[in-house]
GROMACS .gro file of C-alpha atoms in nm:
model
  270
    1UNK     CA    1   0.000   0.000   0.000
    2UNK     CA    2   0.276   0.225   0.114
    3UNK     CA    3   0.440   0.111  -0.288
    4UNK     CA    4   0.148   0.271  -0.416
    5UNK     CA    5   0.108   0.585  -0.248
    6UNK     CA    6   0.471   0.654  -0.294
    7UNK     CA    7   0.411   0.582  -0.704
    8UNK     CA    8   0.123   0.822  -0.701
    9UNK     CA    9   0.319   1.112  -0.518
   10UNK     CA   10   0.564   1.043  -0.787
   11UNK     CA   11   0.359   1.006  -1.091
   12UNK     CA   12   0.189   1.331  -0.974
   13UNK     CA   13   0.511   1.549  -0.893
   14UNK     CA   14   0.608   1.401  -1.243
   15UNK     CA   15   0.320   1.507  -1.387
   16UNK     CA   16   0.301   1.865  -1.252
   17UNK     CA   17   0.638   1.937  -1.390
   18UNK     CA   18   0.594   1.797  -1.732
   19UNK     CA   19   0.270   2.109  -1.705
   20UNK     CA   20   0.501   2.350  -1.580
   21UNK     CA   21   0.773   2.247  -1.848
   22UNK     CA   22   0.525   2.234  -2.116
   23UNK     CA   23   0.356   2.637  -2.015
   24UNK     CA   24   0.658   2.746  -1.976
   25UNK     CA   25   0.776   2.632  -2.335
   26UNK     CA   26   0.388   2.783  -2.458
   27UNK     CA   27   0.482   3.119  -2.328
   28UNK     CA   28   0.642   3.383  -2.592
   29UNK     CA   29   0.864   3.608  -2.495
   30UNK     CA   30   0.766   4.008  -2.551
   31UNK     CA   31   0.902   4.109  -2.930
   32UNK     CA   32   0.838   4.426  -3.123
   33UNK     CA   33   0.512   4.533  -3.284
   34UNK     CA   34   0.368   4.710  -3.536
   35UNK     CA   35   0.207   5.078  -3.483
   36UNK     CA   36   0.006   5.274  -3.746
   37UNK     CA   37  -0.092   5.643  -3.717
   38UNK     CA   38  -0.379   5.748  -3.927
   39UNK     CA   39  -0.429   6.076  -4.044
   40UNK     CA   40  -0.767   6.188  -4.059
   41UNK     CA   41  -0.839   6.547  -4.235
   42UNK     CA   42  -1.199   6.692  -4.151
   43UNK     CA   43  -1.374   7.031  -4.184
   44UNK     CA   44  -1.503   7.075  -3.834
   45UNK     CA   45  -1.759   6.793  -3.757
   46UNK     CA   46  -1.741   6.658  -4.152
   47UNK     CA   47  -1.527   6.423  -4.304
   48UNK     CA   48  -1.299   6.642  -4.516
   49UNK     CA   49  -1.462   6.575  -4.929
   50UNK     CA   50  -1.247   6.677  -5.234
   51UNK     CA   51  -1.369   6.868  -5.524
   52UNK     CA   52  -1.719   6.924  -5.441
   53UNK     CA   53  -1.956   7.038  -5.654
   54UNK     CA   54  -2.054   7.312  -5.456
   55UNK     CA   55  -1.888   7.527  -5.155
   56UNK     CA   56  -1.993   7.346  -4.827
   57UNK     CA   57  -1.769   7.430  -4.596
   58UNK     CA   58  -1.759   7.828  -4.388
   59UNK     CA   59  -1.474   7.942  -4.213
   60UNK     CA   60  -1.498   8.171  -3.867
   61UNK     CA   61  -1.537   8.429  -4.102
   62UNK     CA   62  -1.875   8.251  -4.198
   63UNK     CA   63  -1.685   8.252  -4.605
   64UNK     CA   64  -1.778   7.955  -4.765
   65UNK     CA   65  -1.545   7.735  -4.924
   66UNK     CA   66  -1.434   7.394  -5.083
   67UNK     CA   67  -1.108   7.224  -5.104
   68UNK     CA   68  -0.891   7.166  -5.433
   69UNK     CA   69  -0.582   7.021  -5.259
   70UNK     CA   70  -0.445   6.938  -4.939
   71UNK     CA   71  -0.075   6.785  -4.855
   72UNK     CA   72   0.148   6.781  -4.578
   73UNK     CA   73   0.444   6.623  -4.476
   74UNK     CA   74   0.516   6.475  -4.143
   75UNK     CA   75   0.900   6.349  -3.973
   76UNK     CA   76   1.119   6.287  -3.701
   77UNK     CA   77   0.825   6.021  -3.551
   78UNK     CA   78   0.868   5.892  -3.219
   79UNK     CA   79   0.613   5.716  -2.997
   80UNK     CA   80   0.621   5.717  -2.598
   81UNK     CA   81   0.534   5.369  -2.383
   82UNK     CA   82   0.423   5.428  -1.999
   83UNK     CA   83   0.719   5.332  -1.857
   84UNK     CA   84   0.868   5.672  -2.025
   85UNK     CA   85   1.084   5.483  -2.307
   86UNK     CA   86   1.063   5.668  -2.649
   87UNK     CA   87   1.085   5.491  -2.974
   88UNK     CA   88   1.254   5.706  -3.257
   89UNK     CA   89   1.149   5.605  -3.662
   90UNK     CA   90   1.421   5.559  -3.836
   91UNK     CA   91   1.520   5.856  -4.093
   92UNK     CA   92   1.775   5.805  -4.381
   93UNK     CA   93   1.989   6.132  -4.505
   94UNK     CA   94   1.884   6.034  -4.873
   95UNK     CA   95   1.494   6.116  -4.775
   96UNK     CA   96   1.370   5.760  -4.842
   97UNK     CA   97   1.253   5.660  -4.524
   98UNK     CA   98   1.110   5.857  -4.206
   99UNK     CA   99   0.966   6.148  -4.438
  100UNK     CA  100   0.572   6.091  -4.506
  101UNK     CA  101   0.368   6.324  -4.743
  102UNK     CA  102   0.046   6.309  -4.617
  103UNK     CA  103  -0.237   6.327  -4.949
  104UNK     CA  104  -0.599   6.371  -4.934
  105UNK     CA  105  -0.624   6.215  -5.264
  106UNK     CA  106  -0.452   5.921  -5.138
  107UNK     CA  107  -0.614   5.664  -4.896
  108UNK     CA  108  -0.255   5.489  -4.843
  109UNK     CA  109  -0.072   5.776  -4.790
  110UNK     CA  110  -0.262   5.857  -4.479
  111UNK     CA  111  -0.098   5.572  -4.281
  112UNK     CA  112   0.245   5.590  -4.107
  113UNK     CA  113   0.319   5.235  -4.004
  114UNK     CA  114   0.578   5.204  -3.775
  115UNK     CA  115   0.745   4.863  -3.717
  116UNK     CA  116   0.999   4.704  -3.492
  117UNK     CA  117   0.812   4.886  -3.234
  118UNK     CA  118   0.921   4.777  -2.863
  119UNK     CA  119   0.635   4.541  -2.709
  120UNK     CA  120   0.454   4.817  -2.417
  121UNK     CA  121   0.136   5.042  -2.392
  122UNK     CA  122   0.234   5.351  -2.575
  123UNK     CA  123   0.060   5.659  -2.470
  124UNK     CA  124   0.179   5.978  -2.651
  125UNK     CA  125   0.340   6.062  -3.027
  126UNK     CA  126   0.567   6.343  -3.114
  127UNK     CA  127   0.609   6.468  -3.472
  128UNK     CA  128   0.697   6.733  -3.674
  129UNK     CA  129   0.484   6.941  -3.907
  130UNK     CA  130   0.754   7.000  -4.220
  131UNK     CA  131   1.109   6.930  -4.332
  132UNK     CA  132   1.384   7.072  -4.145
  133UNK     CA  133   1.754   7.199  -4.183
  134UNK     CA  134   1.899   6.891  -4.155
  135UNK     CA  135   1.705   6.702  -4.428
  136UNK     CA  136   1.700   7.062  -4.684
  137UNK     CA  137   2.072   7.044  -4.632
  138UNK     CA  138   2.151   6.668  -4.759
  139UNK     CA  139   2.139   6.792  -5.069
  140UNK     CA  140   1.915   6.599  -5.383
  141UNK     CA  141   1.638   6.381  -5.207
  142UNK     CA  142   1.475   6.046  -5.273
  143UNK     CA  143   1.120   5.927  -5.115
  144UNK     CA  144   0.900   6.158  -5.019
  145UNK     CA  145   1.102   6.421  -5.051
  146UNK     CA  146   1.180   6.390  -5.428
  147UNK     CA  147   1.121   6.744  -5.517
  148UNK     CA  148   0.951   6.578  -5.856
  149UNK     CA  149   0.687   6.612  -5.636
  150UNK     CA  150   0.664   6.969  -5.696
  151UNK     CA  151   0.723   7.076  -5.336
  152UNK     CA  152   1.060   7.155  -5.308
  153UNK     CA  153   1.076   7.584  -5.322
  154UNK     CA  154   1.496   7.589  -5.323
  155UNK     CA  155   1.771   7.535  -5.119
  156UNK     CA  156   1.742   7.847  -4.952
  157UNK     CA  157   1.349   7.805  -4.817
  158UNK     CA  158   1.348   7.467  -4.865
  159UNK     CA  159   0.994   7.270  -4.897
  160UNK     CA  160   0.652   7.351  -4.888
  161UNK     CA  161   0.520   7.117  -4.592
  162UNK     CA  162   0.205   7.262  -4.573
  163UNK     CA  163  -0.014   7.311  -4.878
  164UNK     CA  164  -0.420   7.342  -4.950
  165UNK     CA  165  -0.539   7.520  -5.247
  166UNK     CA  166  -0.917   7.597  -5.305
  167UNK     CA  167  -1.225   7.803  -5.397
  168UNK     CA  168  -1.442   8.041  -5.249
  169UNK     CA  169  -1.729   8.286  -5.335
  170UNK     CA  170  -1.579   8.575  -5.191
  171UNK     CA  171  -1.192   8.550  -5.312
  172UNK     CA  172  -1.087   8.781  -5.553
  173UNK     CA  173  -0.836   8.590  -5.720
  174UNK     CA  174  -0.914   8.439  -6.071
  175UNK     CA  175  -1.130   8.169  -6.064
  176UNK     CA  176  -1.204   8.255  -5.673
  177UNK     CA  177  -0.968   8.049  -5.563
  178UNK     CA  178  -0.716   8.091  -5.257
  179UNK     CA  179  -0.408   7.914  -5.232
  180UNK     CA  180  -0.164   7.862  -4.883
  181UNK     CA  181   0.140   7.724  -4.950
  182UNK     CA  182   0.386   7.721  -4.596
  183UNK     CA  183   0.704   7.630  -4.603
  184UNK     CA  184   1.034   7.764  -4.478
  185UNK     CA  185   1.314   7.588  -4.251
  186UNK     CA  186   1.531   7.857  -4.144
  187UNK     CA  187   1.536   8.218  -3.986
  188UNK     CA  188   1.771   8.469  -4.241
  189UNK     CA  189   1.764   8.852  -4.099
  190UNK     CA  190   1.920   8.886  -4.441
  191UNK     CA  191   1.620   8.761  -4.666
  192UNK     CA  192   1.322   8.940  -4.688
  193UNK     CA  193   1.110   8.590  -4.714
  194UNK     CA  194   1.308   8.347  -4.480
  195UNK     CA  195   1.147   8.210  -4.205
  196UNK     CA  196   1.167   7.856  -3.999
  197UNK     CA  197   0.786   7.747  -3.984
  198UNK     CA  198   0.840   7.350  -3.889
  199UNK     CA  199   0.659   7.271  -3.642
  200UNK     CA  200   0.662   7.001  -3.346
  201UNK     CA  201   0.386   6.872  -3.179
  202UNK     CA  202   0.332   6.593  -2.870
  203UNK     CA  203  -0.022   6.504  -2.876
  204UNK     CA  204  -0.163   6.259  -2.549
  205UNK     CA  205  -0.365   5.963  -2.633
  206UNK     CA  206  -0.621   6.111  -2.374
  207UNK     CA  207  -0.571   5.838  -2.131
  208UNK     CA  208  -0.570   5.553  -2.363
  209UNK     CA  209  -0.291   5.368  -2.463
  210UNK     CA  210  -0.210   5.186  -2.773
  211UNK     CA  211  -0.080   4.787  -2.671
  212UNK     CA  212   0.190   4.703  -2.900
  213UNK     CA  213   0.290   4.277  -2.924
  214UNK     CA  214   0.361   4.021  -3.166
  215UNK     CA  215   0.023   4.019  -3.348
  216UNK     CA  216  -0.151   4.296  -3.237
  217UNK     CA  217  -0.174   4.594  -3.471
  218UNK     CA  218  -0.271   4.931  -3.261
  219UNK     CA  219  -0.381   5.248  -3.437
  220UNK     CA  220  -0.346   5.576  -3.345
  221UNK     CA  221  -0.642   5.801  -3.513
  222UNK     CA  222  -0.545   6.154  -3.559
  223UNK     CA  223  -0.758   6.424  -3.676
  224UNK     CA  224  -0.601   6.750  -3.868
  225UNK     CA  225  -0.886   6.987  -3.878
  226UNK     CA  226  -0.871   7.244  -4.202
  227UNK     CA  227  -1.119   7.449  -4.010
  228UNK     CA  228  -0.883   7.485  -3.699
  229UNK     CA  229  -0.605   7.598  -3.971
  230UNK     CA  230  -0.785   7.844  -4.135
  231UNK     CA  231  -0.938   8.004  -3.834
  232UNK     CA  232  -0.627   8.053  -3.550
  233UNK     CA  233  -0.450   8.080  -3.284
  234UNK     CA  234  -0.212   8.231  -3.553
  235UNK     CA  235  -0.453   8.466  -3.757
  236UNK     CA  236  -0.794   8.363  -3.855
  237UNK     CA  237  -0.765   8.368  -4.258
  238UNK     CA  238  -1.021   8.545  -4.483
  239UNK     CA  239  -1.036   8.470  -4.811
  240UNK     CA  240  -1.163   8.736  -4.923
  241UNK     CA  241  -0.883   9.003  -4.859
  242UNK     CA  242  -0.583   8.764  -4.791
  243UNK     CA  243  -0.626   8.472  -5.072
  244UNK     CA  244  -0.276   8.324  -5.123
  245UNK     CA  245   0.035   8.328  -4.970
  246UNK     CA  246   0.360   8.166  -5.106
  247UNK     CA  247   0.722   8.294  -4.927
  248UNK     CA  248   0.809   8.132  -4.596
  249UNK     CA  249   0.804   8.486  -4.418
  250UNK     CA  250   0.464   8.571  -4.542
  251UNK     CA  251   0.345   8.269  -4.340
  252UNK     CA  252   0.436   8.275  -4.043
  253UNK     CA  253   0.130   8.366  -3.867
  254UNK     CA  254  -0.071   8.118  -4.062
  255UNK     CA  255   0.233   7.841  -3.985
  256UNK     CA  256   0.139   7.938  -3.611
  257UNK     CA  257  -0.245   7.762  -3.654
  258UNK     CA  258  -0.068   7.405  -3.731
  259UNK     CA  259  -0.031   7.311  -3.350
  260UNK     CA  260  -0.435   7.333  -3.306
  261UNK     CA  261  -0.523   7.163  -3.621
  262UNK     CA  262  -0.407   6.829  -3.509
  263UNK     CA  263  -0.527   6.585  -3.267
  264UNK     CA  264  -0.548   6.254  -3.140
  265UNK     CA  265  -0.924   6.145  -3.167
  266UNK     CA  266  -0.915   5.796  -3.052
  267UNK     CA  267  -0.686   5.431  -3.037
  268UNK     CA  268  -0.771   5.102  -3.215
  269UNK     CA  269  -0.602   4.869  -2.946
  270UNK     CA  270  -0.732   4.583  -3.173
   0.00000   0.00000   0.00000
């Protein structure tokens, strides 16, 4: 009897530690992720529409209006995790990677996926609004900084980062159209038209947190407002006396309504 007891203690220690072996050889160790932030451009409480028929959009200035174009480029990504750890997207000095040019006409270019992204809840994102010295400086560009692209100005005011074109009623240009094109990466008390206009932002996930792991695909929804950039903190445009503007210098009031145009809506943990 005593035989048999013993056996079962044995059997059962044997068998607990063939469970323990087995979960511990089940368990996967914490690798990097994947992390996409949308961008999502809107006219107030609307879902931003191209080339509308008609003009359905007023600015503060209760000017009606419809959009023609909108670009922008975004850089120098980096994500923050809880524990205060920052992950940095890689840039290359030829342009081809950590430059994005943001399109309204484009459905893929709205997505920044980042990848090799730590494993951690990630609860803030920092980027920048432009292209600065240290890109406009490297010389001929590749990606999405080709200046094929048609928004490269010169070496000395470098790109237009921030562009919308459009119509309204009460413009007085031809065809009623207004046109905003900011740009600029450098002060110059020489040059009557120099002026640095990037802009950074860090924008909170307003308390949420995006989970990043082996398999799970987070997304970060931002919102960039065109109503927010038309109507301040920098000036609140009207299109009917101040239609277009196209030097860095000229801008820099309008260049000042970027940091309230963007924010972080909601996350996708998914």
């Amino acid at each position: 009897m005593k035989s048999l007891r013993f056996s079962l203690i044995v059997i059962s220690i044997f068998s607990i530690s063939v469970l323990f072996t087995s979960c511990k050889k089940d368990e996967v160790a914490p690798g990097p992720g994947t992390l996409t932030l949308h961008f999502d451009n809107v006219a107030g409480d609307a879902d931003l529409q191209m080339n509308t028929a008609n003009t359905p959009y007023v600015n503060s200035k209760g000017e009606a209006f419809k959009i023609t174009w909108l670009t922008y480029y975004i850089s120098n990504v980096k994500v923050k995790r809880s524990d205060g750890t920052v992950f940095t997207d890689e840039i290359k000095s030829d342009g081809s990677a950590g430059y994005y040019l943001i399109d309204e006409t484009d459905a893929e270019s709205q997505d920044i996926v980042l990848k090799n992204v730590p494993a951690g809840d990630y609860t803030e994102v920092t980027f920048t609004v432009g292209v600065d010295a240290s890109q406009v400086n490297q010389g001929a560009q590749t990606g999405a900084l080709d200046p094929a692209k048609g928004l490269f100005w010169s070496w000395n005011t470098g790109y237009i980062f921030f562009a919308v074109e459009g119509v309204s009623p009460v413009s007085t240009q031809t065809d009623n159209v207004f046109q905003y094109h900011v740009g600029g990466y450098k002060e110059d008390a020489s040059s009557s038209i120099a002026a640095n206009n990037v802009k950074t932002l860090t924008l909170g996930f307003n308390g949420d947190s995006a989970p990043v792991k082996v398999g799970h695909e987070p997304e970060v929804h931002l919102i960039m407002d065109i109503k927010k950039f038309f109507n301040g903190p920098g000036v609140a445009l009207t299109f009917a006396t101040n239609a277009s503007r196209h030097t860095p210098k000229a801008c820099v009031d309008l260049a000042g309504n970027i940091s309230k145009a963007f924010t972080v809506d909601h996350v996708h943990a998914n």
